Every structure is written in structure tokens, then in C-alpha cells.
Amino acid sequence: MTHASEAHRWADQLDDLVARIAPRFSRVEPRRRARAYLQGLLSPLERKNGWHLAEAAGDASPDGVQDFLARMHWEADAVRDDLQTYVVEH
């Protein structure tokens, strides 16, 4: 398998995962933040703190990451359950 095809497969799987958890977020912005957050966690970043995840997402500060984790409304337990189910299936 080539690096390009492997990268494409990973991107498709991330899209599938995000589609699965998307209904747990009431608005578009938290959905976008969730995708960027997951993408950052799955990235080869050495440190995965708010600053580094924000920079990887193209943000100038960690405010968006912090808002997502602390203030945006989403069903954290349901997202966790969806992620567990996804991992078991794959």
C-alpha cells in the first residue's frame, strides 16, 4: 500500500467517524471543532496540548480548543460511547 493510498484511507475513516458523532453536536461549529480536535489527536504532534492542537488546526490561539472542551454544549458520554463502538467495529 502506498503512502498516498494509506493517507486517503485514514482520511476516509476519520470522515466516517466524524459522521457518526456529528449528531451529538447541536451546531456546525462544535462539529468542526470535534473534527479538528480528533485530527490533532491522531496527528504525529509530539505534544498534544491546547496550543499545539490549535496550531495544527490553523488557529492563532488555543481559545477555540478550550471553548470546545469547556464551554460548547455536546453530549460527551454519547460521543464516548460512539467512539467505543467505532473502535470495536474497526
Coordinates of C-alpha atoms in Angstrom, one line a residue, residues 32-75:
R32 CA -15.9 21.4 13.1
R33 CA -14.0 21.7 16.4
A34 CA -14.6 18.0 17.1
R35 CA -13.1 17.0 13.7
A36 CA -10.1 19.3 14.2
Y37 CA -9.6 18.0 17.7
L38 CA -9.7 14.4 16.6
Q39 CA -7.4 15.1 13.7
G40 CA -5.0 16.7 16.1
L41 CA -5.1 13.8 18.5
L42 CA -4.4 11.4 15.6
S43 CA -1.6 13.5 14.2
P44 CA 2.1 12.9 14.8
L45 CA 2.3 16.0 17.0
E46 CA 4.8 15.4 19.8
R47 CA 2.8 17.4 22.4
K48 CA -1.0 17.4 22.2
N49 CA -2.0 20.4 24.4
G50 CA -4.3 23.2 23.6
W51 CA -1.7 25.3 21.9
H52 CA -0.3 22.6 19.7
L53 CA -3.8 21.3 18.7
A54 CA -4.9 24.8 17.9
E55 CA -1.8 25.4 15.7
A56 CA -2.4 22.1 13.9
A57 CA -6.0 23.3 13.2
G58 CA -4.7 26.6 11.8
D59 CA -5.8 28.7 14.8
A60 CA -3.8 31.6 16.2
S61 CA -4.6 30.7 19.8
P62 CA -6.0 27.8 21.8
D63 CA -9.2 29.6 22.6
G64 CA -11.3 27.5 20.1
V65 CA -9.9 24.2 21.5
Q66 CA -10.6 25.4 25.1
D67 CA -14.1 26.6 24.2
F68 CA -14.8 23.2 22.6
L69 CA -13.7 21.3 25.6
A70 CA -15.0 23.5 28.3
R71 CA -18.0 25.6 27.1
M72 CA -19.6 24.2 24.0
H73 CA -22.6 22.0 24.5
W74 CA -22.3 18.4 23.3
E75 CA -23.1 15.0 24.6

